[in-house]
Amino acid sequence: MASSLKLFHQFNHIRTFVNAKVKWVRDPNLDTAVLKEKDLKQIISLKNQIISSPSKSLTIYNASMLKPSLNLPTTTMKFVDKYRHVFAQFQPSPGVPLHVKLTTQALSLHKEEMAVHDCPANREDAAQRLARLLMLAGMTRLPIYVIERLKWDMGLPHDYITTLLADYPDYFDVCVVEDPLSGEEVLALELVSWRKELSVSELEKREMSLNYAADKRKHDIPFPMFLPKDFALEKRVKTWVEGWQTLPYISPYEDAFHLDSNSDQAEKWTVAILHELLSLLVSKKTERENLLCYGECLGLGSRFRKALVHHPGIFYISNKIRTQTVVLREAYRKEFLVQKHPVMGMRYWYIHLMTKA
């Protein structure tokens, strides 16, 4: 016990991570997991815009005006032409501009997708994961623009503010806060009251299920590591990681800002937050900038940057699709999710429609 306490104080008060560059090695499987969702977010965003129209269609001109907000990779006309099994062009009557609507197959998928979002169990799951997002690092408020950045990977309905939040007044409230980044007043989502039953991380749940010991969550819990084939850490880095893994696990739902920000113990807490955040996402991945934006709101932006680089066995950064995407390694076997959320199940059907010959 004495030696364990000594180790805790050592890693809390000094920075022992060696000044070595941890190399980036490409992981073809995880790159494939990212690549197969190319244009998927844009497809569903345009689909939602079409469905929101009273006529369930948009003129090509109006659809083209949406290109910047939907972040389409090409002109709207070319995008619609490319995915002809999702979108169909038609002319309502002679002399009237061309319109775009959903194909029969895409409309059928949309109805199934709405049924998934409307399922009571899935609605409760979404509300709880959103509540846990607000609880990370002991906080209870988050600017709505940050949630907007994460809502796709959270698997929230596109109109979650009006369709989900209103049904959970005991969970959420909307308030005004000072933006930690700009200093301006912005709308934020606030947790009405702390929910202790939700403050158990995915890593703690897994550890308790394996060890059948409720007190295990407060002990030394290592992070699962999956290094790609032919990837070898430098010996001194490997030695550091092994020692770092033995440090006490501090829940990502605890406020541990009292720790020396440059200590190894503080880094383990930071990694715990990143690990839990990615675990809350239905895709178990998100753009690196989304994580950093979230981290800045916590005051952990620089720590997030370092942690993502220091731990390639936990996080993989893919450079595909014109951005950097952070993937939680343990959530995938090759390019497939180990546990597939119903929302992801629906998205894979859209991918099937997108790639249909």
mmCIF file of C-alpha atoms in Angstrom:
data_model
loop_
_atom_site.group_PDB
_atom_site.id
_atom_site.type_symbol
_atom_site.label_atom_id
_atom_site.label_comp_id
_atom_site.label_asym_id
_atom_site.label_seq_id
_atom_site.Cartn_x
_atom_site.Cartn_y
_atom_site.Cartn_z
ATOM 1 C CA MET A 1 0.000 0.000 0.000
ATOM 2 C CA ALA A 2 2.836 2.365 0.919
ATOM 3 C CA SER A 3 4.651 1.716 -2.365
ATOM 4 C CA SER A 4 1.420 2.240 -4.316
ATOM 5 C CA LEU A 5 0.836 5.567 -2.550
ATOM 6 C CA LYS A 6 4.419 6.597 -3.251
ATOM 7 C CA LEU A 7 3.935 5.777 -6.944
ATOM 8 C CA PHE A 8 0.741 7.861 -7.030
ATOM 9 C CA HIS A 9 2.495 10.916 -5.576
ATOM 10 C CA GLN A 10 5.456 10.440 -7.908
ATOM 11 C CA PHE A 11 3.307 10.411 -11.041
ATOM 12 C CA ASN A 12 1.112 13.225 -9.733
ATOM 13 C CA HIS A 13 3.906 15.676 -9.059
ATOM 14 C CA ILE A 14 6.356 15.058 -11.893
ATOM 15 C CA ARG A 15 6.206 14.583 -15.595
ATOM 16 C CA THR A 16 7.990 11.393 -16.536
ATOM 17 C CA PHE A 17 6.925 10.982 -20.156
ATOM 18 C CA VAL A 18 10.070 10.732 -22.203
ATOM 19 C CA ASN A 19 10.779 13.384 -24.787
ATOM 20 C CA ALA A 20 10.329 10.968 -27.668
ATOM 21 C CA LYS A 21 8.219 11.362 -30.759
ATOM 22 C CA VAL A 22 5.601 8.621 -30.932
ATOM 23 C CA LYS A 23 5.421 7.773 -34.607
ATOM 24 C CA TRP A 24 2.164 7.619 -36.543
ATOM 25 C CA VAL A 25 1.572 4.356 -38.380
ATOM 26 C CA ARG A 26 -1.249 3.953 -40.867
ATOM 27 C CA ASP A 27 -3.982 1.457 -39.959
ATOM 28 C CA PRO A 28 -5.673 0.355 -43.221
ATOM 29 C CA ASN A 29 -8.633 -1.228 -41.414
ATOM 30 C CA LEU A 30 -9.535 1.874 -39.430
ATOM 31 C CA ASP A 31 -8.949 4.054 -42.486
ATOM 32 C CA THR A 32 -11.512 1.859 -44.266
ATOM 33 C CA ALA A 33 -13.956 2.339 -41.370
ATOM 34 C CA VAL A 34 -13.657 6.100 -41.896
ATOM 35 C CA LEU A 35 -13.677 5.982 -45.699
ATOM 36 C CA LYS A 36 -16.843 3.927 -46.038
ATOM 37 C CA GLU A 37 -18.804 6.755 -44.424
ATOM 38 C CA LYS A 38 -17.588 9.267 -47.012
ATOM 39 C CA ASP A 39 -20.462 11.622 -47.949
ATOM 40 C CA LEU A 40 -22.832 9.815 -45.543
ATOM 41 C CA LYS A 41 -23.338 12.796 -43.247
ATOM 42 C CA GLN A 42 -23.962 15.055 -46.244
ATOM 43 C CA ILE A 43 -26.395 12.530 -47.760
ATOM 44 C CA ILE A 44 -28.501 12.367 -44.603
ATOM 45 C CA SER A 45 -28.303 16.143 -44.050
ATOM 46 C CA LEU A 46 -29.629 16.831 -47.559
ATOM 47 C CA LYS A 47 -32.238 14.114 -47.065
ATOM 48 C CA ASN A 48 -33.438 15.844 -43.888
ATOM 49 C CA GLN A 49 -33.712 19.177 -45.693
ATOM 50 C CA ILE A 50 -35.821 17.599 -48.426
ATOM 51 C CA ILE A 51 -38.097 15.837 -45.921
ATOM 52 C CA SER A 52 -38.531 19.077 -43.948
ATOM 53 C CA SER A 53 -40.001 20.791 -47.012
ATOM 54 C CA PRO A 54 -43.846 20.753 -47.165
ATOM 55 C CA SER A 55 -43.688 19.262 -50.668
ATOM 56 C CA LYS A 56 -40.994 16.724 -49.668
ATOM 57 C CA SER A 57 -38.883 18.147 -52.471
ATOM 58 C CA LEU A 58 -36.597 21.086 -53.224
ATOM 59 C CA THR A 59 -35.901 22.996 -56.409
ATOM 60 C CA ILE A 60 -32.393 22.364 -57.664
ATOM 61 C CA TYR A 61 -31.709 26.055 -57.092
ATOM 62 C CA ASN A 62 -32.779 25.925 -53.426
ATOM 63 C CA ALA A 63 -30.857 22.692 -52.927
ATOM 64 C CA SER A 64 -27.773 24.380 -54.433
ATOM 65 C CA MET A 65 -28.053 27.186 -51.883
ATOM 66 C CA LEU A 66 -27.547 24.573 -49.149
ATOM 67 C CA LYS A 67 -24.120 23.479 -50.457
ATOM 68 C CA PRO A 68 -22.036 25.555 -47.968
ATOM 69 C CA SER A 69 -24.105 24.716 -44.879
ATOM 70 C CA LEU A 70 -24.180 21.005 -45.725
ATOM 71 C CA ASN A 71 -20.478 20.975 -46.614
ATOM 72 C CA LEU A 72 -21.115 19.186 -49.905
ATOM 73 C CA PRO A 73 -17.860 18.122 -51.622
ATOM 74 C CA THR A 74 -19.061 19.201 -55.076
ATOM 75 C CA THR A 75 -21.940 21.051 -56.716
ATOM 76 C CA THR A 76 -25.378 19.987 -55.535
ATOM 77 C CA MET A 77 -26.321 18.871 -59.062
ATOM 78 C CA LYS A 78 -23.274 16.573 -59.309
ATOM 79 C CA PHE A 79 -23.893 15.308 -55.769
ATOM 80 C CA VAL A 80 -27.516 14.414 -56.573
ATOM 81 C CA ASP A 81 -26.470 12.759 -59.852
ATOM 82 C CA LYS A 82 -23.810 10.700 -58.074
ATOM 83 C CA TYR A 83 -26.269 9.182 -55.622
ATOM 84 C CA ARG A 84 -29.130 8.347 -57.961
ATOM 85 C CA HIS A 85 -30.423 5.576 -55.677
ATOM 86 C CA VAL A 86 -30.955 8.163 -52.931
ATOM 87 C CA PHE A 87 -32.090 11.252 -54.865
ATOM 88 C CA ALA A 88 -34.293 11.649 -57.928
ATOM 89 C CA GLN A 89 -34.759 14.708 -60.133
ATOM 90 C CA PHE A 90 -38.139 15.519 -61.616
ATOM 91 C CA GLN A 91 -40.092 18.368 -63.186
ATOM 92 C CA PRO A 92 -43.497 18.894 -61.483
ATOM 93 C CA SER A 93 -44.955 20.444 -64.647
ATOM 94 C CA PRO A 94 -43.752 21.966 -67.924
ATOM 95 C CA GLY A 95 -41.874 25.236 -67.482
ATOM 96 C CA VAL A 96 -41.323 24.630 -63.769
ATOM 97 C CA PRO A 97 -37.692 24.326 -62.524
ATOM 98 C CA LEU A 98 -36.260 20.888 -61.800
ATOM 99 C CA HIS A 99 -36.845 19.525 -58.298
ATOM 100 C CA VAL A 100 -35.052 16.886 -56.248
ATOM 101 C CA LYS A 101 -36.799 14.363 -54.026
ATOM 102 C CA LEU A 102 -35.982 11.089 -52.332
ATOM 103 C CA THR A 103 -36.230 7.816 -54.203
ATOM 104 C CA THR A 104 -38.762 5.266 -52.982
ATOM 105 C CA GLN A 105 -35.931 3.252 -51.389
ATOM 106 C CA ALA A 106 -34.477 6.279 -49.606
ATOM 107 C CA LEU A 107 -37.896 7.350 -48.355
ATOM 108 C CA SER A 108 -38.449 3.862 -46.963
ATOM 109 C CA LEU A 109 -35.092 4.014 -45.166
ATOM 110 C CA HIS A 110 -35.964 7.434 -43.770
ATOM 111 C CA LYS A 111 -39.151 6.049 -42.228
ATOM 112 C CA GLU A 112 -37.204 3.184 -40.655
ATOM 113 C CA GLU A 113 -34.612 5.657 -39.378
ATOM 114 C CA MET A 114 -37.313 7.774 -37.723
ATOM 115 C CA ALA A 115 -38.749 4.638 -36.107
ATOM 116 C CA VAL A 116 -35.295 3.922 -34.630
ATOM 117 C CA HIS A 117 -35.031 7.471 -33.227
ATOM 118 C CA ASP A 118 -38.603 7.338 -31.893
ATOM 119 C CA CYS A 119 -38.180 3.985 -30.144
ATOM 120 C CA PRO A 120 -38.574 4.651 -26.362
ATOM 121 C CA ALA A 121 -35.460 2.639 -25.492
ATOM 122 C CA ASN A 122 -33.336 4.523 -28.034
ATOM 123 C CA ARG A 123 -34.716 7.901 -26.909
ATOM 124 C CA GLU A 124 -33.820 7.092 -23.302
ATOM 125 C CA ASP A 125 -30.366 5.942 -24.408
ATOM 126 C CA ALA A 126 -29.799 9.182 -26.354
ATOM 127 C CA ALA A 127 -30.932 11.317 -23.395
ATOM 128 C CA GLN A 128 -28.657 9.461 -20.994
ATOM 129 C CA ARG A 129 -25.622 9.675 -23.266
ATOM 130 C CA LEU A 130 -26.253 13.387 -23.754
ATOM 131 C CA ALA A 131 -26.517 13.821 -19.979
ATOM 132 C CA ARG A 132 -23.219 11.996 -19.528
ATOM 133 C CA LEU A 133 -21.617 14.259 -22.129
ATOM 134 C CA LEU A 134 -22.593 17.193 -19.910
ATOM 135 C CA MET A 135 -21.245 15.452 -16.799
ATOM 136 C CA LEU A 136 -17.695 14.763 -17.983
ATOM 137 C CA ALA A 137 -15.000 16.365 -15.816
ATOM 138 C CA GLY A 138 -17.678 17.228 -13.246
ATOM 139 C CA MET A 139 -19.280 19.954 -15.350
ATOM 140 C CA THR A 140 -23.003 20.355 -16.020
ATOM 141 C CA ARG A 141 -23.190 22.925 -18.831
ATOM 142 C CA LEU A 142 -22.026 22.946 -22.421
ATOM 143 C CA PRO A 143 -22.549 25.531 -25.196
ATOM 144 C CA ILE A 144 -25.066 24.213 -27.710
ATOM 145 C CA TYR A 145 -22.708 24.921 -30.602
ATOM 146 C CA VAL A 146 -20.368 22.258 -29.162
ATOM 147 C CA ILE A 147 -23.206 19.728 -29.008
ATOM 148 C CA GLU A 148 -24.093 20.649 -32.588
ATOM 149 C CA ARG A 149 -20.572 19.645 -33.625
ATOM 150 C CA LEU A 150 -20.962 16.281 -31.912
ATOM 151 C CA LYS A 151 -24.633 15.486 -32.564
ATOM 152 C CA TRP A 152 -23.927 13.467 -35.729
ATOM 153 C CA ASP A 153 -21.481 11.149 -33.986
ATOM 154 C CA MET A 154 -23.723 11.084 -30.906
ATOM 155 C CA GLY A 155 -26.469 9.750 -33.157
ATOM 156 C CA LEU A 156 -28.939 12.429 -32.032
ATOM 157 C CA PRO A 157 -31.977 13.253 -34.192
ATOM 158 C CA HIS A 158 -31.219 16.242 -36.418
ATOM 159 C CA ASP A 159 -34.022 18.144 -34.649
ATOM 160 C CA TYR A 160 -33.118 16.859 -31.157
ATOM 161 C CA ILE A 161 -33.707 20.275 -29.523
ATOM 162 C CA THR A 162 -37.425 20.191 -30.300
ATOM 163 C CA THR A 163 -38.037 16.440 -30.471
ATOM 164 C CA LEU A 164 -35.852 15.036 -27.678
ATOM 165 C CA LEU A 165 -34.985 17.694 -25.109
ATOM 166 C CA ALA A 166 -38.599 18.759 -24.621
ATOM 167 C CA ASP A 167 -39.489 15.250 -23.443
ATOM 168 C CA TYR A 168 -36.802 15.262 -20.730
ATOM 169 C CA PRO A 169 -37.404 18.417 -18.626
ATOM 170 C CA ASP A 170 -36.063 16.538 -15.591
ATOM 171 C CA TYR A 171 -32.764 16.079 -17.438
ATOM 172 C CA PHE A 172 -32.125 19.259 -19.405
ATOM 173 C CA ASP A 173 -32.653 22.988 -19.438
ATOM 174 C CA VAL A 174 -31.438 25.683 -21.824
ATOM 175 C CA CYS A 175 -29.550 28.589 -20.302
ATOM 176 C CA VAL A 176 -27.155 31.387 -21.258
ATOM 177 C CA VAL A 177 -23.462 31.123 -20.391
ATOM 178 C CA GLU A 178 -20.285 33.000 -21.180
ATOM 179 C CA ASP A 179 -18.514 31.183 -23.976
ATOM 180 C CA PRO A 180 -15.122 30.038 -22.603
ATOM 181 C CA LEU A 181 -13.603 30.601 -26.053
ATOM 182 C CA SER A 182 -15.022 33.948 -27.194
ATOM 183 C CA GLY A 183 -16.211 35.432 -23.905
ATOM 184 C CA GLU A 184 -19.566 36.206 -25.499
ATOM 185 C CA GLU A 185 -22.902 35.041 -24.151
ATOM 186 C CA VAL A 186 -24.172 31.900 -25.896
ATOM 187 C CA LEU A 187 -26.969 29.407 -25.431
ATOM 188 C CA ALA A 188 -25.981 26.316 -23.490
ATOM 189 C CA LEU A 189 -27.523 23.032 -22.451
ATOM 190 C CA GLU A 190 -27.590 22.509 -18.702
ATOM 191 C CA LEU A 191 -28.098 19.355 -16.662
ATOM 192 C CA VAL A 192 -30.940 20.019 -14.239
ATOM 193 C CA SER A 193 -29.414 17.818 -11.531
ATOM 194 C CA TRP A 194 -26.395 15.544 -11.196
ATOM 195 C CA ARG A 195 -27.234 11.916 -11.908
ATOM 196 C CA LYS A 196 -24.991 9.668 -9.869
ATOM 197 C CA GLU A 197 -26.313 6.522 -11.555
ATOM 198 C CA LEU A 198 -24.942 7.767 -14.889
ATOM 199 C CA SER A 199 -21.499 8.686 -13.583
ATOM 200 C CA VAL A 200 -19.976 5.243 -14.115
ATOM 201 C CA SER A 201 -17.696 5.102 -17.139
ATOM 202 C CA GLU A 202 -17.818 2.413 -19.802
ATOM 203 C CA LEU A 203 -14.377 1.237 -18.693
ATOM 204 C CA GLU A 204 -15.548 0.928 -15.077
ATOM 205 C CA LYS A 205 -18.671 -0.998 -16.128
ATOM 206 C CA ARG A 206 -16.549 -3.432 -18.101
ATOM 207 C CA GLU A 207 -14.092 -3.884 -15.247
ATOM 208 C CA MET A 208 -16.865 -4.522 -12.722
ATOM 209 C CA SER A 209 -18.539 -7.068 -14.996
ATOM 210 C CA LEU A 210 -15.257 -8.946 -15.356
ATOM 211 C CA ASN A 211 -14.213 -8.832 -11.715
ATOM 212 C CA TYR A 212 -17.586 -8.940 -9.965
ATOM 213 C CA ALA A 213 -16.300 -6.416 -7.455
ATOM 214 C CA ALA A 214 -18.092 -3.109 -6.978
ATOM 215 C CA ASP A 215 -15.019 -1.490 -5.456
ATOM 216 C CA LYS A 216 -12.921 -2.307 -8.533
ATOM 217 C CA ARG A 217 -13.946 0.963 -10.197
ATOM 218 C CA LYS A 218 -11.702 2.848 -7.742
ATOM 219 C CA HIS A 219 -8.648 0.661 -8.314
ATOM 220 C CA ASP A 220 -6.033 0.557 -11.033
ATOM 221 C CA ILE A 221 -7.840 0.089 -14.338
ATOM 222 C CA PRO A 222 -5.610 -0.066 -17.419
ATOM 223 C CA PHE A 223 -6.793 1.116 -20.809
ATOM 224 C CA PRO A 224 -7.172 -1.555 -23.516
ATOM 225 C CA MET A 225 -4.436 -1.085 -26.085
ATOM 226 C CA PHE A 226 -4.436 -2.336 -29.661
ATOM 227 C CA LEU A 227 -1.311 -1.492 -31.579
ATOM 228 C CA PRO A 228 -1.364 -2.296 -35.305
ATOM 229 C CA LYS A 229 0.752 -5.068 -36.758
ATOM 230 C CA ASP A 230 4.437 -4.158 -37.152
ATOM 231 C CA PHE A 231 3.994 -1.170 -34.807
ATOM 232 C CA ALA A 232 6.665 -1.062 -32.123
ATOM 233 C CA LEU A 233 7.006 1.609 -29.441
ATOM 234 C CA GLU A 234 10.497 2.720 -28.554
ATOM 235 C CA LYS A 235 11.700 0.797 -25.505
ATOM 236 C CA ARG A 236 11.749 3.889 -23.283
ATOM 237 C CA VAL A 237 8.243 4.865 -24.412
ATOM 238 C CA LYS A 238 6.977 1.318 -23.839
ATOM 239 C CA THR A 239 8.447 1.347 -20.329
ATOM 240 C CA TRP A 240 6.716 4.652 -19.594
ATOM 241 C CA VAL A 241 3.360 3.388 -20.865
ATOM 242 C CA GLU A 242 3.582 0.251 -18.735
ATOM 243 C CA GLY A 243 4.213 2.331 -15.615
ATOM 244 C CA TRP A 244 1.537 4.848 -16.572
ATOM 245 C CA GLN A 245 -1.038 2.071 -16.966
ATOM 246 C CA THR A 246 -0.548 1.060 -13.308
ATOM 247 C CA LEU A 247 -1.598 4.499 -12.037
ATOM 248 C CA PRO A 248 -4.943 4.808 -10.229
ATOM 249 C CA TYR A 249 -7.870 5.268 -12.593
ATOM 250 C CA ILE A 250 -9.761 8.487 -11.866
ATOM 251 C CA SER A 251 -13.300 8.561 -13.196
ATOM 252 C CA PRO A 252 -13.824 10.945 -16.145
ATOM 253 C CA TYR A 253 -16.922 12.162 -14.270
ATOM 254 C CA GLU A 254 -14.819 13.409 -11.357
ATOM 255 C CA ASP A 255 -13.333 16.880 -11.118
ATOM 256 C CA ALA A 256 -9.584 16.269 -10.996
ATOM 257 C CA PHE A 257 -8.383 19.755 -11.908
ATOM 258 C CA HIS A 258 -6.490 19.812 -8.599
ATOM 259 C CA LEU A 259 -3.876 17.488 -10.125
ATOM 260 C CA ASP A 260 -0.682 19.003 -11.473
ATOM 261 C CA SER A 261 -1.572 19.550 -15.133
ATOM 262 C CA ASN A 262 1.885 18.336 -16.228
ATOM 263 C CA SER A 263 1.762 15.122 -14.200
ATOM 264 C CA ASP A 264 1.288 11.625 -15.556
ATOM 265 C CA GLN A 265 -1.686 11.123 -13.249
ATOM 266 C CA ALA A 266 -3.403 14.148 -14.792
ATOM 267 C CA GLU A 267 -2.758 12.692 -18.238
ATOM 268 C CA LYS A 268 -4.405 9.409 -17.237
ATOM 269 C CA TRP A 269 -7.492 11.384 -16.179
ATOM 270 C CA THR A 270 -7.408 13.287 -19.489
ATOM 271 C CA VAL A 271 -7.208 10.024 -21.423
ATOM 272 C CA ALA A 272 -10.127 8.718 -19.336
ATOM 273 C CA ILE A 273 -12.227 11.708 -20.461
ATOM 274 C CA LEU A 274 -11.296 11.215 -24.122
ATOM 275 C CA HIS A 275 -11.941 7.478 -23.860
ATOM 276 C CA GLU A 276 -15.373 8.001 -22.298
ATOM 277 C CA LEU A 277 -16.306 10.750 -24.749
ATOM 278 C CA LEU A 278 -15.551 8.502 -27.718
ATOM 279 C CA SER A 279 -17.426 5.655 -25.980
ATOM 280 C CA LEU A 280 -20.547 7.856 -25.823
ATOM 281 C CA LEU A 281 -20.554 8.262 -29.607
ATOM 282 C CA VAL A 282 -22.509 5.739 -31.671
ATOM 283 C CA SER A 283 -19.694 5.710 -34.236
ATOM 284 C CA LYS A 284 -16.906 5.578 -31.606
ATOM 285 C CA LYS A 285 -15.085 8.196 -33.663
ATOM 286 C CA THR A 286 -15.267 11.882 -34.507
ATOM 287 C CA GLU A 287 -13.256 14.617 -36.166
ATOM 288 C CA ARG A 288 -10.234 15.686 -34.160
ATOM 289 C CA GLU A 289 -11.419 19.315 -34.221
ATOM 290 C CA ASN A 290 -14.661 18.302 -32.506
ATOM 291 C CA LEU A 291 -12.706 16.763 -29.627
ATOM 292 C CA LEU A 292 -10.444 19.795 -29.348
ATOM 293 C CA CYS A 293 -13.412 22.170 -29.350
ATOM 294 C CA TYR A 294 -14.965 20.159 -26.522
ATOM 295 C CA GLY A 295 -11.609 20.096 -24.711
ATOM 296 C CA GLU A 296 -11.229 23.874 -24.973
ATOM 297 C CA CYS A 297 -14.592 24.309 -23.227
ATOM 298 C CA LEU A 298 -13.252 22.163 -20.383
ATOM 299 C CA GLY A 299 -9.965 24.039 -20.301
ATOM 300 C CA LEU A 300 -8.209 20.871 -21.462
ATOM 301 C CA GLY A 301 -7.479 21.704 -25.096
ATOM 302 C CA SER A 302 -3.688 21.389 -24.906
ATOM 303 C CA ARG A 303 -3.945 18.258 -22.779
ATOM 304 C CA PHE A 304 -6.256 16.652 -25.329
ATOM 305 C CA ARG A 305 -3.738 17.380 -28.092
ATOM 306 C CA LYS A 306 -0.880 15.734 -26.183
ATOM 307 C CA ALA A 307 -2.911 12.726 -25.047
ATOM 308 C CA LEU A 308 -4.050 11.892 -28.587
ATOM 309 C CA VAL A 309 -0.430 11.819 -29.758
ATOM 310 C CA HIS A 310 1.013 9.992 -26.745
ATOM 311 C CA HIS A 311 -1.353 6.998 -26.878
ATOM 312 C CA PRO A 312 -1.525 5.462 -30.380
ATOM 313 C CA GLY A 313 -2.572 2.129 -28.846
ATOM 314 C CA ILE A 314 -5.794 3.709 -27.554
ATOM 315 C CA PHE A 315 -6.581 6.329 -30.206
ATOM 316 C CA TYR A 316 -6.010 6.214 -33.942
ATOM 317 C CA ILE A 317 -5.970 9.377 -36.048
ATOM 318 C CA SER A 318 -7.041 8.802 -39.647
ATOM 319 C CA ASN A 319 -6.216 11.367 -42.312
ATOM 320 C CA LYS A 320 -8.928 10.247 -44.728
ATOM 321 C CA ILE A 321 -11.831 12.309 -46.157
ATOM 322 C CA ARG A 322 -10.097 15.689 -46.108
ATOM 323 C CA THR A 323 -9.880 15.801 -42.296
ATOM 324 C CA GLN A 324 -8.428 14.075 -39.236
ATOM 325 C CA THR A 325 -10.708 11.586 -37.517
ATOM 326 C CA VAL A 326 -9.989 10.148 -34.067
ATOM 327 C CA VAL A 327 -11.067 6.516 -33.705
ATOM 328 C CA LEU A 328 -11.331 4.545 -30.458
ATOM 329 C CA ARG A 329 -9.280 1.484 -31.383
ATOM 330 C CA GLU A 330 -10.920 -1.013 -29.025
ATOM 331 C CA ALA A 331 -14.362 -0.310 -30.532
ATOM 332 C CA TYR A 332 -13.339 -1.884 -33.859
ATOM 333 C CA ARG A 333 -12.241 -5.301 -35.083
ATOM 334 C CA LYS A 334 -10.662 -4.639 -38.428
ATOM 335 C CA GLU A 335 -13.027 -2.096 -40.042
ATOM 336 C CA PHE A 336 -16.153 -3.260 -38.184
ATOM 337 C CA LEU A 337 -17.714 -1.935 -34.991
ATOM 338 C CA VAL A 338 -17.673 -4.499 -32.183
ATOM 339 C CA GLN A 339 -21.037 -3.258 -30.892
ATOM 340 C CA LYS A 340 -23.340 -1.679 -33.451
ATOM 341 C CA HIS A 341 -25.836 0.875 -32.156
ATOM 342 C CA PRO A 342 -29.259 0.801 -33.926
ATOM 343 C CA VAL A 343 -28.533 4.263 -35.373
ATOM 344 C CA MET A 344 -25.340 2.916 -36.938
ATOM 345 C CA GLY A 345 -27.299 -0.056 -38.260
ATOM 346 C CA MET A 346 -29.509 2.368 -40.174
ATOM 347 C CA ARG A 347 -26.531 4.327 -41.467
ATOM 348 C CA TYR A 348 -25.026 1.183 -42.939
ATOM 349 C CA TRP A 349 -28.241 0.665 -44.909
ATOM 350 C CA TYR A 350 -27.819 4.166 -46.342
ATOM 351 C CA ILE A 351 -24.236 3.281 -47.264
ATOM 352 C CA HIS A 352 -25.545 0.187 -49.042
ATOM 353 C CA LEU A 353 -27.942 2.387 -51.025
ATOM 354 C CA MET A 354 -25.201 4.909 -51.805
ATOM 355 C CA THR A 355 -22.867 2.229 -53.200
ATOM 356 C CA LYS A 356 -25.527 0.287 -55.068
ATOM 357 C CA ALA A 357 -24.618 -0.224 -58.715
#
